[in-house]
Coordinates of C-alpha atoms in Angstrom, one line a residue:
Chain A
M1 CA -113.1 -9.0 45.2
T2 CA -112.2 -11.0 42.1
I3 CA -114.6 -13.6 41.0
V4 CA -113.1 -17.0 40.7
D5 CA -114.4 -18.9 37.7
N6 CA -112.9 -22.2 36.6
G7 CA -116.1 -23.0 34.8
V8 CA -117.3 -25.6 37.4
N9 CA -120.8 -25.2 38.7
V10 CA -119.8 -26.0 42.3
K11 CA -123.1 -24.8 43.7
A12 CA -125.0 -27.5 41.6
L13 CA -122.5 -30.1 42.9
L14 CA -123.0 -29.0 46.5
D15 CA -126.8 -28.9 46.1
A16 CA -126.7 -32.4 44.7
R17 CA -124.6 -33.5 47.7
E18 CA -127.3 -32.1 50.0
V19 CA -130.2 -33.7 48.1
L20 CA -128.5 -37.1 47.7
K21 CA -127.7 -37.3 51.5
D22 CA -131.1 -38.8 52.1
A23 CA -131.7 -40.3 48.6
A24 CA -129.3 -43.2 48.2
E25 CA -131.6 -44.6 45.4
A26 CA -131.2 -41.6 43.2
A27 CA -127.4 -41.7 43.6
Q28 CA -127.2 -45.1 41.9
F29 CA -125.7 -44.7 38.4
T30 CA -124.9 -47.3 35.8
W31 CA -122.4 -46.3 33.2
R32 CA -122.5 -48.4 30.0
A33 CA -120.4 -49.1 27.0
T34 CA -121.0 -51.4 24.0
S35 CA -118.2 -52.8 22.1
K36 CA -117.8 -54.5 18.7
W37 CA -114.9 -56.4 17.3
Q38 CA -113.7 -55.1 14.0
K39 CA -110.7 -57.1 12.8
G40 CA -107.5 -58.3 14.4
V41 CA -107.2 -56.7 17.8
H42 CA -109.1 -53.6 16.7
S43 CA -112.5 -52.9 18.3
T44 CA -114.8 -49.9 18.5
T45 CA -116.6 -49.1 21.7
T46 CA -119.6 -46.8 21.8
I47 CA -121.0 -44.8 24.6
Q48 CA -124.1 -42.8 24.8
N49 CA -126.6 -43.8 27.4
F50 CA -126.4 -44.3 31.1
F51 CA -128.7 -44.6 34.1
G52 CA -128.9 -42.2 37.0
L53 CA -131.1 -40.0 39.2
G54 CA -133.7 -42.8 38.9
Q55 CA -134.0 -42.8 35.1
E56 CA -132.3 -43.4 31.8
Q57 CA -130.0 -40.6 30.7
S58 CA -128.2 -39.8 27.6
H59 CA -125.1 -37.9 26.5
K60 CA -125.7 -35.1 24.0
A61 CA -123.9 -37.2 21.4
E62 CA -122.7 -40.7 20.9
A63 CA -119.0 -41.2 21.4
V64 CA -117.0 -43.9 19.6
F65 CA -113.6 -45.1 20.7
D66 CA -111.2 -47.1 18.6
A67 CA -108.9 -49.4 20.4
D68 CA -106.1 -51.4 18.8
H69 CA -102.5 -52.3 19.3
P70 CA -99.5 -50.4 17.9
E71 CA -97.4 -51.6 15.0
V72 CA -94.7 -52.8 17.3
F73 CA -97.3 -55.4 18.4
A74 CA -97.7 -56.3 14.8
A75 CA -101.1 -54.7 14.7
E76 CA -102.6 -51.9 12.5
D77 CA -102.7 -49.1 15.2
N78 CA -106.3 -48.0 14.5
G79 CA -106.5 -46.5 18.0
I80 CA -104.8 -46.5 21.4
T81 CA -104.3 -49.6 23.3
P82 CA -107.0 -50.6 25.9
I83 CA -104.7 -50.0 28.8
E84 CA -104.0 -46.5 27.6
Y85 CA -107.7 -45.7 28.0
L86 CA -107.1 -46.2 31.8
L87 CA -104.6 -43.3 31.5
V88 CA -107.2 -41.2 29.8
G89 CA -109.6 -42.0 32.5
L90 CA -107.2 -41.2 35.3
A91 CA -105.9 -38.0 33.9
S92 CA -109.3 -36.6 33.0
C93 CA -110.8 -37.6 36.4
L94 CA -108.0 -36.0 38.4
T95 CA -108.0 -32.9 36.3
A96 CA -111.8 -32.5 36.8
G97 CA -111.2 -33.0 40.5
V98 CA -108.5 -30.3 40.6
A99 CA -110.9 -27.8 38.8
S100 CA -113.8 -28.6 41.1
V101 CA -111.9 -28.4 44.3
A102 CA -110.2 -25.2 43.2
Q103 CA -113.5 -23.7 42.4
N104 CA -114.9 -24.7 45.8
R105 CA -111.8 -23.3 47.5
G106 CA -111.9 -20.0 45.6
I107 CA -108.7 -20.7 43.7
Q108 CA -108.5 -19.3 40.2
L109 CA -106.7 -21.7 37.8
R110 CA -104.8 -20.5 34.8
S111 CA -103.5 -23.8 33.5
V112 CA -103.6 -27.4 34.6
E113 CA -101.4 -29.9 32.8
S114 CA -100.4 -33.4 33.7
T115 CA -98.5 -36.3 32.3
V116 CA -99.4 -39.8 33.2
E117 CA -97.1 -42.7 32.9
G118 CA -98.1 -46.3 33.5
N119 CA -95.2 -48.7 33.7
H120 CA -96.2 -52.0 32.2
D121 CA -94.2 -55.2 31.9
I122 CA -95.7 -57.0 28.9
R123 CA -94.2 -60.3 29.9
G124 CA -97.4 -60.7 31.9
I125 CA -99.9 -60.5 29.1
L126 CA -97.6 -62.6 26.8
G127 CA -97.4 -65.3 29.4
V128 CA -93.6 -65.3 29.5
D129 CA -93.4 -65.1 33.3
G130 CA -96.2 -66.1 35.6
D131 CA -94.8 -63.9 38.4
V132 CA -95.4 -60.7 36.3
R133 CA -98.8 -59.2 36.5
N134 CA -100.9 -58.3 33.4
G135 CA -101.7 -54.8 34.4
F136 CA -99.6 -51.8 35.3
N137 CA -96.8 -52.2 37.8
N138 CA -97.3 -48.6 38.8
I139 CA -98.6 -45.3 37.5
K140 CA -97.2 -41.9 38.0
V141 CA -99.1 -38.7 37.5
T142 CA -97.2 -35.3 37.4
F143 CA -99.2 -32.1 37.5
T144 CA -98.0 -28.7 36.5
I145 CA -100.5 -26.1 37.7
D146 CA -100.5 -22.4 37.4
A147 CA -103.0 -20.8 39.8
D148 CA -103.5 -18.0 42.2
A149 CA -102.4 -20.1 45.1
S150 CA -99.4 -21.2 47.1
Q151 CA -97.5 -24.3 46.4
Q152 CA -99.0 -25.8 49.5
E153 CA -102.6 -25.0 48.4
I154 CA -101.8 -26.5 45.0
E155 CA -100.5 -29.7 46.6
A156 CA -103.7 -29.8 48.7
L157 CA -105.8 -29.5 45.5
V158 CA -104.1 -32.4 43.9
A159 CA -104.3 -34.5 47.1
Q160 CA -108.0 -33.7 47.5
S161 CA -108.7 -34.5 43.8
Q162 CA -107.3 -38.0 44.4
K163 CA -109.4 -38.4 47.5
R164 CA -112.6 -37.8 45.6
S165 CA -111.6 -39.4 42.3
A166 CA -113.7 -42.3 40.9
V167 CA -110.9 -43.5 38.6
F168 CA -108.2 -43.2 41.2
D169 CA -110.3 -45.4 43.5
A170 CA -111.1 -47.8 40.7
L171 CA -107.4 -48.2 39.9
T172 CA -106.0 -48.3 43.4
N173 CA -108.7 -50.5 45.1
P174 CA -110.0 -53.9 44.0
T175 CA -113.3 -54.0 42.1
D176 CA -115.5 -57.0 41.7
V177 CA -115.7 -57.7 38.0
T178 CA -118.0 -60.2 36.4
V179 CA -117.6 -61.3 32.8
E180 CA -120.1 -63.7 31.3
V181 CA -121.4 -64.9 28.0
A182 CA -124.9 -63.9 27.1
Chain B
M1 CA -126.0 -41.9 87.9
L2 CA -126.1 -45.4 86.6
E3 CA -122.9 -47.4 85.9
R4 CA -123.0 -50.9 84.5
G5 CA -119.8 -51.9 86.3
E6 CA -117.6 -49.9 88.5
V7 CA -116.5 -46.2 88.3
A8 CA -114.1 -45.9 85.3
N9 CA -115.3 -49.2 84.1
S10 CA -114.2 -49.0 80.4
W11 CA -110.7 -47.7 81.6
R12 CA -110.5 -50.7 83.8
R13 CA -111.7 -53.4 81.5
E14 CA -111.7 -52.3 77.9
R15 CA -108.2 -51.0 77.4
W16 CA -104.8 -52.7 76.8
D17 CA -102.3 -52.9 79.6
S18 CA -99.7 -50.4 78.4
L19 CA -102.2 -47.6 77.5
R20 CA -101.6 -44.1 78.9
L21 CA -103.8 -41.1 78.4
L22 CA -103.0 -38.9 75.3
T23 CA -103.4 -35.7 77.4
P24 CA -100.5 -34.6 79.7
N25 CA -101.2 -34.7 83.4
W26 CA -101.6 -30.9 83.8
Q27 CA -104.4 -31.1 81.2
T28 CA -106.2 -34.0 82.8
R29 CA -108.5 -32.2 85.1
L30 CA -112.1 -32.2 86.2
P31 CA -114.0 -29.4 88.0
G32 CA -112.2 -28.9 91.3
Q33 CA -109.7 -31.7 90.7
R34 CA -106.4 -31.4 89.0
Y35 CA -103.1 -33.3 89.0
D36 CA -100.8 -32.2 91.8
G37 CA -98.1 -34.9 91.4
P38 CA -94.4 -34.5 90.5
D39 CA -94.8 -35.0 86.7
P40 CA -97.2 -32.5 85.2
D41 CA -95.9 -33.2 81.7
G42 CA -96.4 -37.0 82.0
Y43 CA -99.3 -39.2 80.9
Q44 CA -101.4 -41.2 83.3
T45 CA -101.4 -45.0 83.2
M46 CA -104.8 -46.8 83.3
G47 CA -104.3 -47.4 87.0
E48 CA -103.8 -43.7 87.5
V49 CA -106.8 -42.8 85.4
T50 CA -109.1 -45.1 87.4
A51 CA -107.7 -43.7 90.7
F52 CA -108.3 -40.2 89.4
L53 CA -111.9 -40.9 88.5
D54 CA -112.5 -42.8 91.7
A55 CA -111.2 -39.9 93.7
Y56 CA -113.5 -37.5 91.7
A57 CA -116.5 -39.8 92.3
T58 CA -115.8 -39.7 96.0
A59 CA -115.0 -36.0 96.3
S60 CA -118.0 -34.9 94.2
G61 CA -120.4 -37.2 96.1
A62 CA -121.9 -38.2 92.9
P63 CA -124.8 -40.6 93.5
V64 CA -123.3 -43.4 91.5
R65 CA -125.2 -46.7 91.4
T66 CA -122.6 -49.2 90.3
G67 CA -123.4 -52.6 88.8
T68 CA -126.6 -51.2 87.3
N69 CA -126.9 -52.0 83.6
V70 CA -129.5 -50.2 81.6
T71 CA -131.2 -52.7 79.2
S72 CA -133.9 -50.3 77.9
L73 CA -134.8 -46.7 77.8
R74 CA -138.2 -45.6 76.4
R75 CA -140.5 -42.7 76.6
A76 CA -143.1 -42.7 79.3
D77 CA -145.6 -40.2 80.6
G78 CA -143.8 -36.8 80.7
G79 CA -140.4 -38.4 80.6
Y80 CA -138.7 -41.7 80.4
V81 CA -138.5 -45.1 82.0
A82 CA -135.2 -46.9 82.2
T83 CA -135.3 -50.7 82.7
T84 CA -132.1 -51.7 84.6
S85 CA -130.6 -54.8 86.1
N86 CA -131.7 -53.3 89.4
G87 CA -135.3 -52.5 88.6
R88 CA -137.1 -49.6 86.8
I89 CA -136.5 -45.9 87.1
H90 CA -138.9 -43.2 86.0
C91 CA -137.4 -39.8 85.3
R92 CA -138.2 -36.6 83.5
T93 CA -134.9 -36.2 81.8
V94 CA -132.0 -38.5 80.8
V95 CA -128.4 -37.7 79.9
I96 CA -126.7 -40.4 77.8
A97 CA -123.1 -40.4 78.8
S98 CA -122.2 -43.9 77.8
G99 CA -119.5 -42.8 75.4
A100 CA -118.5 -43.2 71.7
C101 CA -116.3 -46.3 72.1
N102 CA -118.6 -49.1 73.4
Q103 CA -117.9 -51.6 70.6
P104 CA -114.9 -52.1 68.3
T105 CA -115.8 -51.6 64.6
V106 CA -114.5 -54.1 62.1
P107 CA -114.9 -54.0 58.4
P108 CA -117.6 -56.1 56.7
F109 CA -115.0 -58.4 55.1
A110 CA -113.4 -59.3 58.5
E111 CA -115.3 -62.6 58.3
A112 CA -113.3 -63.5 55.1
V113 CA -110.0 -63.7 57.1
P114 CA -109.1 -67.4 57.2
K115 CA -109.9 -69.0 60.5
T116 CA -106.3 -70.2 60.9
V117 CA -105.4 -66.5 61.6
T118 CA -106.1 -65.2 65.1
R119 CA -108.4 -62.1 64.9
L120 CA -108.4 -59.6 67.7
T121 CA -110.0 -56.2 68.4
P122 CA -108.5 -53.6 70.9
F123 CA -111.1 -54.8 73.4
D124 CA -109.6 -58.3 73.3
Y125 CA -106.0 -57.2 73.3
R126 CA -104.0 -56.8 76.5
G127 CA -100.4 -57.2 75.3
P128 CA -98.0 -58.9 72.8
A129 CA -97.6 -62.1 74.9
Q130 CA -101.2 -63.0 74.3
L131 CA -100.7 -63.3 70.5
P132 CA -99.6 -66.5 68.8
D133 CA -95.9 -66.4 67.7
G134 CA -95.3 -64.7 64.4
G135 CA -96.2 -61.7 62.4
V136 CA -99.1 -59.3 62.9
L137 CA -101.2 -57.3 60.5
V138 CA -102.5 -54.2 62.3
V139 CA -105.4 -52.7 60.4
G140 CA -105.8 -48.9 61.1
A141 CA -103.4 -46.1 61.9
S142 CA -105.2 -44.0 64.4
A143 CA -103.9 -43.7 67.9
T144 CA -104.8 -47.3 68.7
G145 CA -103.3 -48.7 65.6
V146 CA -100.0 -46.9 65.8
Q147 CA -99.6 -47.7 69.5
L148 CA -100.3 -51.4 69.1
A149 CA -98.1 -51.6 66.0
A150 CA -95.2 -50.0 67.9
E151 CA -95.7 -52.2 71.0
L152 CA -95.8 -55.4 68.9
R153 CA -92.7 -54.4 66.9
R154 CA -90.8 -53.6 70.1
A155 CA -91.7 -57.1 71.3
G156 CA -89.9 -58.5 68.3
R157 CA -92.9 -59.2 66.1
P158 CA -92.9 -58.6 62.3
V159 CA -95.6 -56.0 61.9
I160 CA -97.5 -54.8 58.8
L161 CA -99.6 -51.7 59.4
S162 CA -102.4 -51.0 57.0
V163 CA -102.9 -47.2 56.7
G164 CA -105.9 -45.3 55.5
E165 CA -106.7 -41.6 56.1
H166 CA -105.1 -40.6 59.3
V167 CA -104.2 -37.6 61.5
R168 CA -100.5 -37.0 61.9
L169 CA -99.3 -35.0 65.0
P170 CA -95.9 -34.6 66.6
R171 CA -95.9 -35.2 70.4
T172 CA -94.3 -31.9 71.0
Y173 CA -94.1 -28.8 68.9
R174 CA -91.7 -25.8 69.6
G175 CA -91.0 -27.4 73.0
R176 CA -94.6 -27.8 74.1
D177 CA -97.0 -30.7 74.1
V178 CA -99.0 -30.5 70.9
L179 CA -102.1 -30.7 73.0
W180 CA -101.0 -27.6 74.8
W181 CA -101.1 -25.8 71.4
M182 CA -104.6 -27.2 70.7
D183 CA -105.7 -25.8 74.1
A184 CA -103.9 -22.5 74.2
S185 CA -104.5 -21.5 70.6
G186 CA -108.2 -21.9 71.1
L187 CA -108.6 -24.6 68.5
W188 CA -110.0 -27.0 71.0
D189 CA -112.7 -24.5 71.9
Q190 CA -113.9 -24.3 68.4
R191 CA -117.7 -24.9 68.6
Y192 CA -119.7 -27.5 66.7
D193 CA -121.7 -24.7 65.0
E194 CA -118.5 -23.1 63.7
V195 CA -117.1 -26.2 62.0
D196 CA -117.3 -26.4 58.2
D197 CA -118.3 -30.0 57.8
L198 CA -119.5 -31.2 61.2
A199 CA -120.4 -34.8 60.1
R200 CA -116.9 -35.2 58.8
A201 CA -115.2 -33.5 61.8
R202 CA -117.1 -35.9 64.1
R203 CA -115.8 -38.9 62.2
L204 CA -112.1 -37.8 62.3
P205 CA -109.9 -40.6 63.5
S206 CA -107.9 -40.1 66.7
P207 CA -104.5 -38.5 66.1
Q208 CA -101.3 -40.6 65.9
L209 CA -100.2 -39.9 69.5
V210 CA -98.9 -41.9 72.4
G211 CA -98.3 -40.9 76.0
T212 CA -94.8 -42.0 77.0
P213 CA -92.4 -40.8 79.6
E214 CA -90.0 -39.8 76.8
R215 CA -92.7 -37.8 75.0
T216 CA -91.8 -39.4 71.7
T217 CA -93.6 -38.8 68.5
L218 CA -95.2 -41.9 67.0
D219 CA -95.9 -41.0 63.4
L220 CA -95.5 -43.2 60.4
N221 CA -91.9 -42.2 59.9
A222 CA -91.2 -43.3 63.5
L223 CA -92.9 -46.6 62.9
A224 CA -91.1 -47.2 59.6
A225 CA -87.8 -46.5 61.4
M226 CA -88.7 -49.2 63.9
G227 CA -89.2 -51.7 61.1
V228 CA -93.0 -51.6 60.8
E229 CA -94.0 -52.2 57.1
L230 CA -96.6 -49.7 55.9
V231 CA -99.2 -50.8 53.4
G232 CA -102.3 -49.1 52.0
R233 CA -105.8 -49.2 53.4
L234 CA -107.1 -52.8 53.6
A235 CA -109.7 -52.7 50.8
A236 CA -110.9 -56.3 50.7
V237 CA -110.1 -59.9 51.7
R238 CA -110.5 -62.2 48.7
D239 CA -109.6 -65.9 48.4
G240 CA -107.6 -65.6 51.7
R241 CA -105.6 -62.7 50.4
A242 CA -105.7 -59.2 52.0
L243 CA -105.8 -56.6 49.2
F244 CA -104.4 -53.2 50.1
S245 CA -105.1 -49.9 48.3
G246 CA -102.5 -48.4 46.0
G247 CA -103.4 -45.0 47.2
L248 CA -100.9 -44.9 50.2
R249 CA -98.9 -42.0 48.9
N250 CA -102.0 -39.8 48.8
V251 CA -103.1 -40.6 52.4
F252 CA -99.5 -39.6 53.4
S253 CA -99.8 -36.3 51.4
L254 CA -103.2 -35.5 52.9
A255 CA -102.0 -36.0 56.4
D256 CA -98.7 -34.1 55.8
L257 CA -100.6 -31.2 54.3
K258 CA -103.1 -31.1 57.2
L259 CA -100.3 -31.2 59.7
R260 CA -98.5 -28.3 57.9
R261 CA -101.7 -26.2 57.9
L262 CA -102.2 -26.9 61.6
L263 CA -98.6 -25.9 62.5
D264 CA -99.1 -22.7 60.4
T265 CA -102.2 -22.0 62.5
F266 CA -100.2 -22.5 65.7
D267 CA -97.4 -20.2 64.4
E268 CA -99.8 -17.5 63.4
W269 CA -101.4 -17.6 66.8
A270 CA -98.0 -17.5 68.5
A271 CA -96.7 -14.7 66.5
G272 CA -96.4 -11.5 68.6
R273 CA -97.6 -13.2 71.7
D274 CA -95.4 -13.3 74.7
I275 CA -95.1 -17.0 75.2
D276 CA -92.2 -19.2 76.0
V277 CA -91.9 -21.5 73.0
D278 CA -89.0 -22.6 70.8
P279 CA -88.7 -21.4 67.1
P280 CA -91.1 -22.9 64.5
E281 CA -90.2 -26.4 63.1
R282 CA -91.4 -28.4 60.2
F283 CA -91.3 -32.1 60.0
A284 CA -90.0 -34.3 57.2
P285 CA -92.8 -35.6 54.9
T286 CA -94.0 -39.1 55.4
A287 CA -91.6 -41.2 53.5
A288 CA -93.1 -43.7 51.0
A289 CA -91.2 -46.9 50.4
E290 CA -90.2 -47.5 46.7
T291 CA -93.0 -50.1 46.5
A292 CA -95.7 -51.0 49.0
R293 CA -97.2 -54.4 48.7
L294 CA -100.7 -54.6 47.5
Q295 CA -101.5 -58.1 48.7
L296 CA -100.8 -60.4 51.6
D297 CA -101.5 -64.1 51.5
L298 CA -103.2 -64.8 54.8
H299 CA -102.8 -68.5 54.3
S300 CA -99.1 -68.2 54.4
S301 CA -97.7 -68.1 57.9
E302 CA -96.3 -64.7 57.4
V303 CA -99.0 -63.2 59.5
R304 CA -100.6 -65.2 62.4
T305 CA -102.8 -62.4 63.8
V306 CA -105.0 -59.7 62.4
L307 CA -105.6 -56.9 64.9
W308 CA -108.5 -54.7 63.9
A309 CA -107.7 -51.1 65.0
T310 CA -110.5 -49.9 62.8
G311 CA -112.3 -47.7 65.2
F312 CA -115.1 -47.9 67.8
R313 CA -118.8 -47.1 67.8
P314 CA -121.3 -46.4 70.5
D315 CA -123.8 -49.1 71.5
Y316 CA -127.4 -47.8 71.5
R317 CA -129.1 -51.2 71.4
W318 CA -130.8 -50.4 74.7
L319 CA -132.1 -47.1 73.5
D320 CA -135.8 -47.6 72.5
V321 CA -136.3 -44.0 71.5
P322 CA -136.2 -43.2 67.7
V323 CA -133.2 -40.9 67.7
I324 CA -130.7 -43.1 65.9
D325 CA -129.9 -42.4 62.2
A326 CA -129.3 -44.9 59.5
K327 CA -125.6 -45.0 60.3
G328 CA -126.3 -45.9 64.0
R329 CA -125.4 -42.5 65.3
L330 CA -127.4 -40.4 67.8
T331 CA -129.2 -37.5 66.3
H332 CA -128.5 -34.5 68.4
D333 CA -127.8 -30.7 68.3
G334 CA -124.9 -30.1 70.6
G335 CA -126.0 -32.8 73.0
V336 CA -129.7 -31.8 72.8
V337 CA -131.4 -34.9 71.5
D338 CA -134.5 -34.7 69.3
S339 CA -136.7 -36.0 72.1
P340 CA -137.7 -33.6 74.9
G341 CA -135.7 -34.2 78.0
L342 CA -133.1 -36.4 76.4
Y343 CA -129.5 -35.3 76.3
A344 CA -126.0 -36.6 75.4
L345 CA -122.5 -35.9 76.7
G346 CA -119.1 -37.1 75.8
L347 CA -119.4 -37.7 72.1
P348 CA -116.9 -36.5 69.4
L349 CA -117.2 -32.7 68.9
L350 CA -120.5 -32.7 70.8
R351 CA -120.2 -29.0 71.3
R352 CA -116.5 -28.3 71.0
R353 CA -113.4 -29.9 69.5
K354 CA -112.3 -30.9 73.0
S355 CA -115.6 -32.7 73.8
T356 CA -114.1 -36.1 74.1
F357 CA -111.2 -35.2 76.3
I358 CA -111.5 -35.5 80.1
H359 CA -111.1 -31.7 80.7
G360 CA -113.3 -31.0 77.7
I361 CA -116.5 -32.3 79.3
E362 CA -116.8 -29.4 81.7
D363 CA -118.0 -26.6 79.3
D364 CA -120.2 -29.1 77.4
A365 CA -121.8 -30.3 80.6
R366 CA -122.6 -26.7 81.7
D367 CA -124.3 -25.9 78.4
V368 CA -126.2 -29.2 78.3
I369 CA -127.3 -29.0 81.9
D370 CA -128.5 -25.4 81.4
H371 CA -130.8 -26.7 78.7
L372 CA -131.9 -29.5 80.9
A373 CA -132.6 -27.2 83.8
R374 CA -134.7 -25.0 81.6
H375 CA -136.6 -28.0 80.3
L376 CA -137.4 -29.1 83.9
A377 CA -138.4 -25.5 84.8
A378 CA -140.7 -25.1 81.9
P379 CA -144.4 -25.6 82.7
R380 CA -145.5 -29.1 81.6

């Protein structure tokens, strides 16, 4: 029997699922980012610490993300636009899901690639037309997957990864957002 | 045997007028009693179901005490004491057979629906004429939701159907009722201790089926063809607006993939067997509209009624024995409740996938009553 290894520790995930069944408290995580304005529409956002499993946690290293607007928006393009970060989040979340589900189902992956396109009518953010929304009108993700599995099994991987995706949920369902001044 | 109302009470009083059983007549059977009428492939109306159960109660001589509502059950010396509307009963063992559908479930944000909109559950609903004129938002696409959406659309109502995860089934497959396949292939006999994720399997929504003389399939493609507008799962009601999930395509995919796997299972089972069935078929994927709306203004008069087809739950408020989990579900192992002498029957996948179907109770009842008899025989 060949050993399927996609590098996902599924046993740890399944164990966590068992443990957290009766420990809702420990399952409460808070993810945090701090952001600082640089100049123009350029900002840097830093992420290192988060809370979970009942205590403060930390990534191995601090990560810094530059966000800016492109030159066609008359900006300096010091980083990707904020709305593109949503694409980063969606693609990486679904990809992680595909790998995890594949591992759990005993499917060896050879390559998983995806393209994510978010269609955006910028008349919304410019206030040109009040009927146009600020955010994406729609998003399309296309996966190309090479794996030891049938087309149907691959489609099922992708469907299941959406079903268990934090970012897919955050984008497709409303979230209560509070923004205040300290 | 205590019955709060009459025999077949919930079938008489808690179902809509047009409802028919999902199981074909030949499959609707109880020990020693089966359908012997002219239409074995048909589906019984509520009147026929109540007559069927009435006949069984009479033929079996079951000691039914009707009009006896249990208001409390608690442990007492060596057994239990039930407080009822007709006095107290002491007993050594109890079988809870009050069912899984005692109360309609509505989402927590149901209260946020504007009061100008009529809100109904399937327990309140009898037929289209009872609703105010105008459009209807049906929330939920299990058997109840798809049946009510179709009935309202046929009555000329504009209907929007909010669809979350669902179970798609054709009414017939390869010339046989799909429930024949469930039965014959052995799938319905799959036991609770063989199922991968039992908690999830027990929460599975009822399949998109309807019993009609024409044996028609009532999946989402059929509803869309009738002019029912499909929208995503209702995620919230905020400022008088219903907000629907943008994940509709994925719930379509999940259901289509599960259906294909199920049909593959049937085909594998049928291969090489000498059975009279048509060639394998595959059904068109659920078609997604170019765009599905994400919001609905409930203050506009587009929709005058919201119908919550969002499931049912059991009512254990009378059960004063600590065997209910944080989610309000009875804790049991195949109907053996974690309190000596206490048992359950007729819950989803109690011991087998067929547990909640009329013919499915027989095997479960034998197993549970075996355990009960051993309990009674054991020295105290």
